[in-house]
PDB file of C-alpha atoms in Angstrom:
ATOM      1  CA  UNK A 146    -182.857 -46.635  75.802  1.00 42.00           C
ATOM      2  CA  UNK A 147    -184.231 -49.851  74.965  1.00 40.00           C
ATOM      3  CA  UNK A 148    -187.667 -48.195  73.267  1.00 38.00           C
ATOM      4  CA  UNK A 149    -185.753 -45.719  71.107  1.00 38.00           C
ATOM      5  CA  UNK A 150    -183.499 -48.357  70.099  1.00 40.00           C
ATOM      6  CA  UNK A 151    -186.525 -50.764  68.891  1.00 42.00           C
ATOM      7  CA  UNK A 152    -187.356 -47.712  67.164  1.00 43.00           C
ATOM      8  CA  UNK A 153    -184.660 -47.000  65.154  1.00 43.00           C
ATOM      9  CA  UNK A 154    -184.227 -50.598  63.670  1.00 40.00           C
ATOM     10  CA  UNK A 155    -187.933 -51.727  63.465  1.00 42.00           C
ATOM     11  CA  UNK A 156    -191.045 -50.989  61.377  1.00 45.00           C
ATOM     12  CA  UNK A 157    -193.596 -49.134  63.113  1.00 43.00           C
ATOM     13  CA  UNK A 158    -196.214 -51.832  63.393  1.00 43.00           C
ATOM     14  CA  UNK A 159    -193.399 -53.537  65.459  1.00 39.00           C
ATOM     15  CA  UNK A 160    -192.699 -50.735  67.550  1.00 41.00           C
ATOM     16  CA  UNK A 161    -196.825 -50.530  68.798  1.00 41.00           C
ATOM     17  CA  UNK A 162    -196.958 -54.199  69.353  1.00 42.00           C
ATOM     18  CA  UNK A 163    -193.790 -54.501  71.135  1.00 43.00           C
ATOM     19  CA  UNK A 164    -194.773 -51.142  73.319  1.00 42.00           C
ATOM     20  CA  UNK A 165    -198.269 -53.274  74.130  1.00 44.00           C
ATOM     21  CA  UNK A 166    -195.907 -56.443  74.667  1.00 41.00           C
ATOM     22  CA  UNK A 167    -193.871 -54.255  77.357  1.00 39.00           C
ATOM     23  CA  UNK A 168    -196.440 -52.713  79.041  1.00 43.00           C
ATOM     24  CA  UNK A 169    -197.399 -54.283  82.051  1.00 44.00           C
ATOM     25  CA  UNK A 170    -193.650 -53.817  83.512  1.00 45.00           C
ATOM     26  CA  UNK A 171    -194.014 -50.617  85.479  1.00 43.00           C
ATOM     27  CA  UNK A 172    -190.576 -49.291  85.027  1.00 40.00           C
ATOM     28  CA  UNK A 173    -190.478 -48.972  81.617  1.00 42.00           C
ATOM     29  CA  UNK A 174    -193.780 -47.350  81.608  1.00 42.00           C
ATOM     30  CA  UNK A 175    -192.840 -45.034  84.028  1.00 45.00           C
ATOM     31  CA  UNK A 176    -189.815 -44.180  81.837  1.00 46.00           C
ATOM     32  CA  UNK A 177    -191.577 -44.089  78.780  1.00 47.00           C
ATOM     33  CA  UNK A 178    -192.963 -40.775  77.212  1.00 48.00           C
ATOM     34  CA  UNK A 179    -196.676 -40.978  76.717  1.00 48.00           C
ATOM     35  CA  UNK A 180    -196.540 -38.114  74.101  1.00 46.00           C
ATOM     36  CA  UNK A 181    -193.936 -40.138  72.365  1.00 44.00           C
ATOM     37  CA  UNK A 182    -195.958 -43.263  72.620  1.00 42.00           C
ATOM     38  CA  UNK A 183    -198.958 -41.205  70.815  1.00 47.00           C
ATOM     39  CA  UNK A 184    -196.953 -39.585  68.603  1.00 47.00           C
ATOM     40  CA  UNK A 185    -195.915 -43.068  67.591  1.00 48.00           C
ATOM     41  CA  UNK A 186    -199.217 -44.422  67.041  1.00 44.00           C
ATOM     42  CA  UNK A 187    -200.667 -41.360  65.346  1.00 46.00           C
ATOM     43  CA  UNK A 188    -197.192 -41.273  62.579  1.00 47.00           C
ATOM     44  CA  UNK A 189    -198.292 -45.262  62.253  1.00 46.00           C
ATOM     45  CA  UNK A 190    -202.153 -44.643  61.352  1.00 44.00           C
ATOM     46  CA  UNK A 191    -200.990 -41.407  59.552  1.00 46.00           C
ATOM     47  CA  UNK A 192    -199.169 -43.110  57.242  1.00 48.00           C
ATOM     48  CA  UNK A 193    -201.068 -46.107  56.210  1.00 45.00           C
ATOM     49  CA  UNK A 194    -204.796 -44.123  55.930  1.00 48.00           C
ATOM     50  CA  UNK A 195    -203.512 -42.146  52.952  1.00 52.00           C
ATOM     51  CA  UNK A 196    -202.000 -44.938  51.026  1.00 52.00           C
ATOM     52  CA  UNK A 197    -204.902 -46.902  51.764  1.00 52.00           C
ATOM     53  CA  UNK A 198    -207.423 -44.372  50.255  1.00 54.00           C
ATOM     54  CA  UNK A 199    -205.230 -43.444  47.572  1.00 51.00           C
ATOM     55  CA  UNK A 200    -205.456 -46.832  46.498  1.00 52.00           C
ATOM     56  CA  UNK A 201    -209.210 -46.888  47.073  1.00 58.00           C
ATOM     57  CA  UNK A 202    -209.706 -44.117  45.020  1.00 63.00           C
ATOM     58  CA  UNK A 203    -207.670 -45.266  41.651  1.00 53.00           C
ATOM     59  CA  UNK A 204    -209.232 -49.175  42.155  1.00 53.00           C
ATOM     60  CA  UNK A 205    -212.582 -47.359  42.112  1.00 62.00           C
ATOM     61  CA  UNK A 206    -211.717 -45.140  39.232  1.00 58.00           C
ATOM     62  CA  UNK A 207    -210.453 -48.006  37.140  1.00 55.00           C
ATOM     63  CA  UNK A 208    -213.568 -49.445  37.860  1.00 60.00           C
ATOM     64  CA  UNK A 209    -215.882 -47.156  36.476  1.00 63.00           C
ATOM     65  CA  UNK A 210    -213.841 -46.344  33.447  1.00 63.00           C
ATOM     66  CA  UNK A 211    -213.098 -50.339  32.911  1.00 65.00           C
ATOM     67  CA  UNK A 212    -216.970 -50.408  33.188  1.00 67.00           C
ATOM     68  CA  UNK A 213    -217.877 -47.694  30.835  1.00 64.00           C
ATOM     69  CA  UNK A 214    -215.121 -48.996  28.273  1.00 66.00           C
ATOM     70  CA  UNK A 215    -216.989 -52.632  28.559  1.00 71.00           C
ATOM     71  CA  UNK A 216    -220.311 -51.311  28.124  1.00 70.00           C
ATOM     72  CA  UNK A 217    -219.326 -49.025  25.251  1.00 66.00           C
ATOM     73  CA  UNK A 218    -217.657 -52.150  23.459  1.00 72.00           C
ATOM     74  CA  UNK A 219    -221.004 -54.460  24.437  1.00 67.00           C
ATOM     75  CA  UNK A 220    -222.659 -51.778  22.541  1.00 73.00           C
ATOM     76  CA  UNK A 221    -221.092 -51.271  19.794  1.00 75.00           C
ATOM     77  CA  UNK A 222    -220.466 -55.235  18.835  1.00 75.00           C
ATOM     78  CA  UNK A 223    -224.620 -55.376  19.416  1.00 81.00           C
ATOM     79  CA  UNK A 224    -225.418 -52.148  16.944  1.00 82.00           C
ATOM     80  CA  UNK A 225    -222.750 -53.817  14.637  1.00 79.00           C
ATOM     81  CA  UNK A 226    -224.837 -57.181  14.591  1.00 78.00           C
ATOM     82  CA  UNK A 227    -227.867 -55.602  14.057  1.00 76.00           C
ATOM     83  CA  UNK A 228    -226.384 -53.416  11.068  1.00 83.00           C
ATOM     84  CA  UNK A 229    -225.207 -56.469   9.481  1.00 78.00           C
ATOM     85  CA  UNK A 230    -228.248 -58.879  10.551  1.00 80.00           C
ATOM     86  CA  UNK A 231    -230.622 -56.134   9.058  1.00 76.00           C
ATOM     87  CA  UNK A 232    -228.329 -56.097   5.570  1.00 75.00           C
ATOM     88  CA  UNK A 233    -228.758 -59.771   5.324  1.00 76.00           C
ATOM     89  CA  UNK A 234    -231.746 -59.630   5.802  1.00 75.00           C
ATOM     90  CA  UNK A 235    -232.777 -57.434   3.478  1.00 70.00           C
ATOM     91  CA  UNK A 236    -230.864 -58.982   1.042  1.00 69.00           C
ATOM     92  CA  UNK A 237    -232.414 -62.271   1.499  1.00 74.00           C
ATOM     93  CA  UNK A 238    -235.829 -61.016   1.487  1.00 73.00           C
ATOM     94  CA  UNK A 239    -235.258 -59.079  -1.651  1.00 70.00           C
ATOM     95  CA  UNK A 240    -233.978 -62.029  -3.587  1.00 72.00           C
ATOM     96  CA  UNK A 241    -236.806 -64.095  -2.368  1.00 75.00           C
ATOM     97  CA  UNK A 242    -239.306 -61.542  -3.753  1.00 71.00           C
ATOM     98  CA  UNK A 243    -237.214 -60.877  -6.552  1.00 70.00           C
ATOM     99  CA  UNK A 244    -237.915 -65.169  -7.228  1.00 76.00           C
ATOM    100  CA  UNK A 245    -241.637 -64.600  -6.292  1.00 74.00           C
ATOM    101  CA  UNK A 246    -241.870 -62.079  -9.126  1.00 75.00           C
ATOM    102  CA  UNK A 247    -240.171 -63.635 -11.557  1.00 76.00           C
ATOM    103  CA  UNK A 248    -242.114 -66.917 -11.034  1.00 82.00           C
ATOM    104  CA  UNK A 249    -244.975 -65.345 -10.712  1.00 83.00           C
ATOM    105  CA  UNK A 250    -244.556 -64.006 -14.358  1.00 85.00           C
ATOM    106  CA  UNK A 251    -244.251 -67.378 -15.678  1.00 87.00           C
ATOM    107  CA  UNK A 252    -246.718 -68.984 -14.340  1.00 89.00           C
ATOM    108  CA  UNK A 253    -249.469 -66.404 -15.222  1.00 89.00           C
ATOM    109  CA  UNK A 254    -247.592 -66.850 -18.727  1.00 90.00           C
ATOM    110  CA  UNK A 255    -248.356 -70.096 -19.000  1.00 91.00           C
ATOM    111  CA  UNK A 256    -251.808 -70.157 -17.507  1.00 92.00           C
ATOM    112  CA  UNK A 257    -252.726 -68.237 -20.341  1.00 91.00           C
ATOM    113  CA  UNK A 258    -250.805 -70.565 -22.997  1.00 91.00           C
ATOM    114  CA  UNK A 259    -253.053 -73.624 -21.141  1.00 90.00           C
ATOM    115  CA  UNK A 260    -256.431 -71.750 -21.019  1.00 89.00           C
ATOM    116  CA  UNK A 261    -256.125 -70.209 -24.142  1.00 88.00           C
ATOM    117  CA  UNK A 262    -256.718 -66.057 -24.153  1.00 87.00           C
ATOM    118  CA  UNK A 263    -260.495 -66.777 -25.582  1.00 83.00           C
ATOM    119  CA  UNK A 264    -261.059 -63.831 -27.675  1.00 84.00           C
ATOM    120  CA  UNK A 265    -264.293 -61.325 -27.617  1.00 82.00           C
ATOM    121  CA  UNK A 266    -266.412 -61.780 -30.697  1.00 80.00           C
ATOM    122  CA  UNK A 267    -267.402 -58.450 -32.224  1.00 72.00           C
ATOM    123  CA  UNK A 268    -271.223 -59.768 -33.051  1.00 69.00           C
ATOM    124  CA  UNK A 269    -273.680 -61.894 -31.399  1.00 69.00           C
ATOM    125  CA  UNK A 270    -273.417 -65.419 -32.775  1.00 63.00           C
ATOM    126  CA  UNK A 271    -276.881 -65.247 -33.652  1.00 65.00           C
ATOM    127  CA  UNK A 272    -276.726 -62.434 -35.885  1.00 69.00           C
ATOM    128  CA  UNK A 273    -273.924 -64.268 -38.300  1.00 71.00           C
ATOM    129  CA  UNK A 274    -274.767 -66.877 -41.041  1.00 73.00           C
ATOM    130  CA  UNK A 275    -274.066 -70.240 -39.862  1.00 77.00           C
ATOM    131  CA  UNK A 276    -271.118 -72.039 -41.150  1.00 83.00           C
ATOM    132  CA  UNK A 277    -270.635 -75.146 -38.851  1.00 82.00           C
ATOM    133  CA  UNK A 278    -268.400 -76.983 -41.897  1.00 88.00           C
ATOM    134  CA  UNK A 279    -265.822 -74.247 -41.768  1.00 87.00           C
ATOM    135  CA  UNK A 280    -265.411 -73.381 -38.288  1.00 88.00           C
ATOM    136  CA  UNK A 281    -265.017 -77.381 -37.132  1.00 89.00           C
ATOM    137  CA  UNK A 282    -262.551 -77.141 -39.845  1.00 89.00           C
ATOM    138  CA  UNK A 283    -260.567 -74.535 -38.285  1.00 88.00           C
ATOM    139  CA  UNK A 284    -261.115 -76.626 -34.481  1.00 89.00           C
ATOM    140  CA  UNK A 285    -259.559 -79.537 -36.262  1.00 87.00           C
ATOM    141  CA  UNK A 286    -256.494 -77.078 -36.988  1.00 87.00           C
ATOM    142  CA  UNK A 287    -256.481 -75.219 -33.779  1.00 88.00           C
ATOM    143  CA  UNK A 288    -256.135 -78.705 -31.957  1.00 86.00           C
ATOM    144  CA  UNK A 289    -252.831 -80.377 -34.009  1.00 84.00           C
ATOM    145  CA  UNK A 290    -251.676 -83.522 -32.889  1.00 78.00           C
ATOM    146  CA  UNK A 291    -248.438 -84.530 -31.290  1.00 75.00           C
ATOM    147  CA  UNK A 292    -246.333 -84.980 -34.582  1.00 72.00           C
ATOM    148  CA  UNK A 293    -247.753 -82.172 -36.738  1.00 70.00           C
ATOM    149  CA  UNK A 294    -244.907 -81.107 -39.348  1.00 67.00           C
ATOM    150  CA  UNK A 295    -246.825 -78.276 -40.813  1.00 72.00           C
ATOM    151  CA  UNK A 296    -248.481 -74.965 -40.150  1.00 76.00           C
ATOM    152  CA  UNK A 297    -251.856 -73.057 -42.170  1.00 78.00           C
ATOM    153  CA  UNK A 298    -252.086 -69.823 -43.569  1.00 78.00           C
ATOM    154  CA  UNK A 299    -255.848 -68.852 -43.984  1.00 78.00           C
ATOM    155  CA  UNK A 300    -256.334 -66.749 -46.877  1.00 77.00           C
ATOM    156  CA  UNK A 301    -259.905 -65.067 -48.375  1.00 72.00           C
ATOM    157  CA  UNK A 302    -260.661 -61.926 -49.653  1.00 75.00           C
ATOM    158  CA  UNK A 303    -261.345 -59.087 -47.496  1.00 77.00           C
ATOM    159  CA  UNK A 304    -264.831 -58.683 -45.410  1.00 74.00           C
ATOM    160  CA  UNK A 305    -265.636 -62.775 -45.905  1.00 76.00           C
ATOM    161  CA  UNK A 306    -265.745 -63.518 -42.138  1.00 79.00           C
ATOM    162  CA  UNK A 307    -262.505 -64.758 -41.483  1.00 83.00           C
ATOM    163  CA  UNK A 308    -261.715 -62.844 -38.560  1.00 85.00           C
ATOM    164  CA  UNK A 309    -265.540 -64.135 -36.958  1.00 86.00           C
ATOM    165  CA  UNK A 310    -264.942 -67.537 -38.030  1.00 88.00           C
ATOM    166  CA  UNK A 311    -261.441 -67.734 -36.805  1.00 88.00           C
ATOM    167  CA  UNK A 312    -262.626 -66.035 -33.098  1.00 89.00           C
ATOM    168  CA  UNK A 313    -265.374 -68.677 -32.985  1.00 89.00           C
ATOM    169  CA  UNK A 314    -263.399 -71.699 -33.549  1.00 89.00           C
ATOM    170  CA  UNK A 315    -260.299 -70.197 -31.612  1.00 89.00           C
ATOM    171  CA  UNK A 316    -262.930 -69.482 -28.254  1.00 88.00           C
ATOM    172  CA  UNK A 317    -264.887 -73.452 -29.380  1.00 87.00           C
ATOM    173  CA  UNK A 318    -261.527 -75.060 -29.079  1.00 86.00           C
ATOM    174  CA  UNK A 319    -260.524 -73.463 -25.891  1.00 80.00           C
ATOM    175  CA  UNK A 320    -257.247 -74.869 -23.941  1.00 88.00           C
ATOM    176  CA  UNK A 321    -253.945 -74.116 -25.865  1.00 90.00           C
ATOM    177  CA  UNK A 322    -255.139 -71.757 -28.724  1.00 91.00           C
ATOM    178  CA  UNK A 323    -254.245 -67.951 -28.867  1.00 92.00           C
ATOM    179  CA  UNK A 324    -255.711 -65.490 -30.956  1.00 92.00           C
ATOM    180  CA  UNK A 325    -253.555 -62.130 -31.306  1.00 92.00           C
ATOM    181  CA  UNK A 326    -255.202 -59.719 -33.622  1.00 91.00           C
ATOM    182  CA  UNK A 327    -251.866 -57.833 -35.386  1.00 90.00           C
ATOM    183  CA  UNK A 328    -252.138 -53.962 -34.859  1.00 90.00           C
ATOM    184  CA  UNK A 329    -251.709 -51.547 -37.195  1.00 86.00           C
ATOM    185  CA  UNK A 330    -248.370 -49.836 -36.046  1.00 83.00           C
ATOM    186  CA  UNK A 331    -245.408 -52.091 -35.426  1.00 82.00           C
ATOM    187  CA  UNK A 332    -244.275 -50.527 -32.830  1.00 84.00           C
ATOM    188  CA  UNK A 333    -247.352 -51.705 -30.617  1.00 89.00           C
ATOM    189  CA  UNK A 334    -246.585 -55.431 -31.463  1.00 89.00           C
ATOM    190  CA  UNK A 335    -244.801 -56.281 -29.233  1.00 89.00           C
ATOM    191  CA  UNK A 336    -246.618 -54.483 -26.170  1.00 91.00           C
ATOM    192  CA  UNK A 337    -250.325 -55.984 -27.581  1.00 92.00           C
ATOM    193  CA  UNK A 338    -248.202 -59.691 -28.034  1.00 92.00           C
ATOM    194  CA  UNK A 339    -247.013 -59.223 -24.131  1.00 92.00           C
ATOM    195  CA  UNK A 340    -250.787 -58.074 -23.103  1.00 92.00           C
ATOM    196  CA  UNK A 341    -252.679 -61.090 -25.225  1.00 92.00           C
ATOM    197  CA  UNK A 342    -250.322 -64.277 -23.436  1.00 91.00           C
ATOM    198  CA  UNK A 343    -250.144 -62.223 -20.231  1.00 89.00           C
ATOM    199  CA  UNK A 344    -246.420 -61.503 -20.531  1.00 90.00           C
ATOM    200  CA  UNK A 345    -244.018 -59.172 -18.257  1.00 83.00           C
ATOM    201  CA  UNK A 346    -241.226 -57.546 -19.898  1.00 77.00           C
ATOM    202  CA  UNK A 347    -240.489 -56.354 -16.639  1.00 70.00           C
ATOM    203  CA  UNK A 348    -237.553 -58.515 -14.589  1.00 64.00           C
ATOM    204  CA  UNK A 349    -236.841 -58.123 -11.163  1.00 55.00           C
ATOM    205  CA  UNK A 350    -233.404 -58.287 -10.400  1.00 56.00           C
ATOM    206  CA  UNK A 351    -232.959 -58.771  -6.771  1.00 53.00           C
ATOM    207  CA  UNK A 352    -230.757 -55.510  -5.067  1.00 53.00           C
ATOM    208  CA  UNK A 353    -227.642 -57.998  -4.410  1.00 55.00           C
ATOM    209  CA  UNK A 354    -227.383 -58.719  -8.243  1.00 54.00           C
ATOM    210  CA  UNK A 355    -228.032 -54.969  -9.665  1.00 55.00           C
ATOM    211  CA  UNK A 356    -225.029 -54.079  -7.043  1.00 56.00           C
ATOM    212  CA  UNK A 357    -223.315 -56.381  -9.065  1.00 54.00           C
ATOM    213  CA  UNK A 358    -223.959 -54.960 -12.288  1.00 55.00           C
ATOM    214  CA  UNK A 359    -226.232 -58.561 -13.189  1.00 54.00           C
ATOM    215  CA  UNK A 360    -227.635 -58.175 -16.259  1.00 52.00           C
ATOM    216  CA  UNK A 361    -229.281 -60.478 -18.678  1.00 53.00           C
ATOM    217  CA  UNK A 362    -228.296 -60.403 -22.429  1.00 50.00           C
ATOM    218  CA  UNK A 363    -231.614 -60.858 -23.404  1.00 55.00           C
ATOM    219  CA  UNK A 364    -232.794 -57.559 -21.870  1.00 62.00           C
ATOM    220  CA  UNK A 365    -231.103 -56.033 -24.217  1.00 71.00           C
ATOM    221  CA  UNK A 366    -232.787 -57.584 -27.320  1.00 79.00           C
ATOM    222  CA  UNK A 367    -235.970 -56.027 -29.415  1.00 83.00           C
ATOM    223  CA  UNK A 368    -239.233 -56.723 -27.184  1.00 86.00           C
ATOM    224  CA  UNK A 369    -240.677 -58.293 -30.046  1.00 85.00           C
ATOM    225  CA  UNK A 370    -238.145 -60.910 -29.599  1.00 86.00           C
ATOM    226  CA  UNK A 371    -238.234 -61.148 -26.035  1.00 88.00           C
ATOM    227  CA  UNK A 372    -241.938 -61.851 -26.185  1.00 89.00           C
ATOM    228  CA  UNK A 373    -241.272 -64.822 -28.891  1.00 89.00           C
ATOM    229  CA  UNK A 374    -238.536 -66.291 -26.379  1.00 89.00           C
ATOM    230  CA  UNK A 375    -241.200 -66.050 -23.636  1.00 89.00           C
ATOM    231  CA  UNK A 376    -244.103 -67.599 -25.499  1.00 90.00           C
ATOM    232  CA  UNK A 377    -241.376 -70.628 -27.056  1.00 89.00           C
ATOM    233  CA  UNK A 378    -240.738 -71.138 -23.141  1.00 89.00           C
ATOM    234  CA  UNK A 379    -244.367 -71.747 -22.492  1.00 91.00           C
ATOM    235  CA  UNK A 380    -245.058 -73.467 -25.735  1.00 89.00           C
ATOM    236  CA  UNK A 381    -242.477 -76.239 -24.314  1.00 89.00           C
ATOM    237  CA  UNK A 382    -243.907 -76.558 -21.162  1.00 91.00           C
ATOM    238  CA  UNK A 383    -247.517 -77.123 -22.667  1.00 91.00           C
ATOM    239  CA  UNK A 384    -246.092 -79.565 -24.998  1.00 88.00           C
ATOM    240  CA  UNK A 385    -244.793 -81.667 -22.043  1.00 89.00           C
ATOM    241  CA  UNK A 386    -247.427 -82.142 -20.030  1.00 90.00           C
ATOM    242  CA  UNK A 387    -250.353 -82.570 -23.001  1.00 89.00           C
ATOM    243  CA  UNK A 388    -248.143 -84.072 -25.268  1.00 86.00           C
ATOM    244  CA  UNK A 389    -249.042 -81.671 -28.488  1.00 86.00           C
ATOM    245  CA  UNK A 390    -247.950 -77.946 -29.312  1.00 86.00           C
ATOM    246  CA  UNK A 391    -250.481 -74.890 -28.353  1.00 89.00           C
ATOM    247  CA  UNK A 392    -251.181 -73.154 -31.425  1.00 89.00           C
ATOM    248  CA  UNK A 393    -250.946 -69.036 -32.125  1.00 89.00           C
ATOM    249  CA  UNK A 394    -253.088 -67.553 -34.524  1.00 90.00           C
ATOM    250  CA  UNK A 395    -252.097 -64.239 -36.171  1.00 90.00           C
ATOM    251  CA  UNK A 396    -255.099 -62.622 -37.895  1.00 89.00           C
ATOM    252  CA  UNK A 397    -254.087 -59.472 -40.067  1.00 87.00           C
ATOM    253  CA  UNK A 398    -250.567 -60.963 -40.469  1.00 86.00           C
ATOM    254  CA  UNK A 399    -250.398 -59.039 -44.198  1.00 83.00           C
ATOM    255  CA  UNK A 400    -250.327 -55.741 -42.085  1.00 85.00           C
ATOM    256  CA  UNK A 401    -246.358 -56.252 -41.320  1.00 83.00           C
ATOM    257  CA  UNK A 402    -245.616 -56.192 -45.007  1.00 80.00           C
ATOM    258  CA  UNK A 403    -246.227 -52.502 -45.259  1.00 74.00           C
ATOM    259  CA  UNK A 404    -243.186 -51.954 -43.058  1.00 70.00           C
ATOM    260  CA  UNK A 405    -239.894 -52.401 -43.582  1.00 71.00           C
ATOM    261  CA  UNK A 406    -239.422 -53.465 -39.879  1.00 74.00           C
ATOM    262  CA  UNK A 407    -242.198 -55.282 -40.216  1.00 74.00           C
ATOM    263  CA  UNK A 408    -241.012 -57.636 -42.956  1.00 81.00           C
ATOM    264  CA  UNK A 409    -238.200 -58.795 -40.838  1.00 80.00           C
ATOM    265  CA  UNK A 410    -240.390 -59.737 -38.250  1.00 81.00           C
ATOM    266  CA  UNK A 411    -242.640 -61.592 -40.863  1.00 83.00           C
ATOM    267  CA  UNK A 412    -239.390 -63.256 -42.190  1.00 84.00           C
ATOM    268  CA  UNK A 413    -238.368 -64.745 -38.548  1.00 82.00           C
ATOM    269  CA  UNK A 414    -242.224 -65.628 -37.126  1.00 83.00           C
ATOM    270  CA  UNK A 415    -242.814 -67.755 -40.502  1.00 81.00           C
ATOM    271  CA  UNK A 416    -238.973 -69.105 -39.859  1.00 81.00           C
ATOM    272  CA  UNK A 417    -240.066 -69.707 -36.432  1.00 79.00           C
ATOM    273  CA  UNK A 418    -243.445 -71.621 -37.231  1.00 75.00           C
ATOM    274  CA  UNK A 419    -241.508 -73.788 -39.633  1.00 74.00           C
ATOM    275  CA  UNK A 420    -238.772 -74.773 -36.948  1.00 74.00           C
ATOM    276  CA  UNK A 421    -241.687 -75.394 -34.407  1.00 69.00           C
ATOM    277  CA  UNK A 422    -243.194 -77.858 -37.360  1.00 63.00           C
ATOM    278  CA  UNK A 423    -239.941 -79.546 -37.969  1.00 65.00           C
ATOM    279  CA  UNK A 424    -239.497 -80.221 -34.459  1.00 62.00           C
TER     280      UNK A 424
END
């Protein structure tokens, strides 16, 4: 009566220790039901292993899917910092070339305003008629002194030598001096202008900027302009560090006045030369 009582009011894990705690007093044993005893242990084990696995199982299961959801996330943040490290990148390196260019362009620019462009001669020196009193004439103009308020306009009739002359004085006096040869059609002027002082019309605009819709106003004017602004930019930065203006020469200017485009332009370069003088 005693064991089935125990039974009936205690847990189960009880119940097996307190059977163990009884046993060595014979009477009960005798009394007791081994099959009952068993049966006791057995319903005890039987109902803990299942829990216990159950648990197992989902703890493991979280696991895995904890550890697949971590390793997804890793992933993704590291293919997101790559995406974005790779953009900035790119954009960086882009605007740095973008800089390279562009300075680049004006330094070749005014390399060519310091050098001078030294222009071919069409003849052998030795095969032309001396005149030493004219061309050292013309080196005394091509080489104008800091405060020079004026500019020259070299007139003879055609097939004199004023072309040769001018070349030979323009290549004698070297550094600062550039000789453009006007072309025939005005639409080439400004392309053969670019070519003779080494100019670019082409800007690079790095990617960040043309996303941006960036565009200079100037891009938008006449190339013939354009190539004036560029060749004013390098004037002033020859005029700094030598202390005197470079000079341009423009041989076959009376070609623009056949052209109605082509007197505006003659209008605003002899505008142009007078500011420089004045200033």
């Amino acid at each position: 009566m005693t064991y089935y009582f125990r039974r009936s009011i205690l847990p189960s894990h009880l119940i097996t220790h307190q059977v163990m705690f009884l046993q060595p007093q014979k009477f009960l044993l005798r009394k007791s039901n081994p099959v009952l005893f068993q049966s006791s242990l057995s319903k005890s084990y039987t109902n803990f292993s299942p829990s216990s696995q159950k648990d197992s199982t989902f703890f493991s299961h979280y696991m895995k899917k904890s550890t697949k959801a971590t390793i997804e996330q890793f992933s993704a943040v590291i293919i997101a910092k790559f995406i974005v490290t790779g953009i900035i990148s790119y954009l960086l390196v882009d605007l740095i070339y973008a800089r390279y260019k562009n300075r680049r362009n004006e330094r070749l620019l005014n390399n060519t305003i310091e050098k001078g462009n030294q222009p071919d001669l069409e003849f052998l020196e030795t095969d032309l008629i001396s005149r030493p009193e004219i061309i050292e004439r013309l080196k005394v103009i091509f080489q104008p002194h800091k405060d020079q308020s004026y500019y020259h306009i070299v007139c003879e009739e055609h097939g004199t030598g004023k072309t040769t002359l001018t070349r030979i004085a323009s290549r004698e006096a070297g550094a600062g001096v550039i000789y453009f040869d006007v072309p025939v059609t005005f639409e080439k002027f400004a392309k053969e202008f670019a070519k003779t002082i080494n100019f670019s019309f082409e800007k690079h605009i790095s990617f960040k900027w043309k996303i941006l819709g960036y565009i200079t106003d100037k891009s938008t004017y006449p190339k013939w302009i354009r190539v004036m602004d560029a060749f004013k930019r390098a004037s002033a930065v020859y005029k700094a560090k030598y202390g005197k203006p470079p000079v341009i020469i423009y041989n076959n200017i009376s070609r623009l006045v056949h052209k109605d485009k082509g007197i505006e332009m003659l209008i605003t370069l002899q505008d142009d030369a007078k500011d420089n003088a004045d200033h």
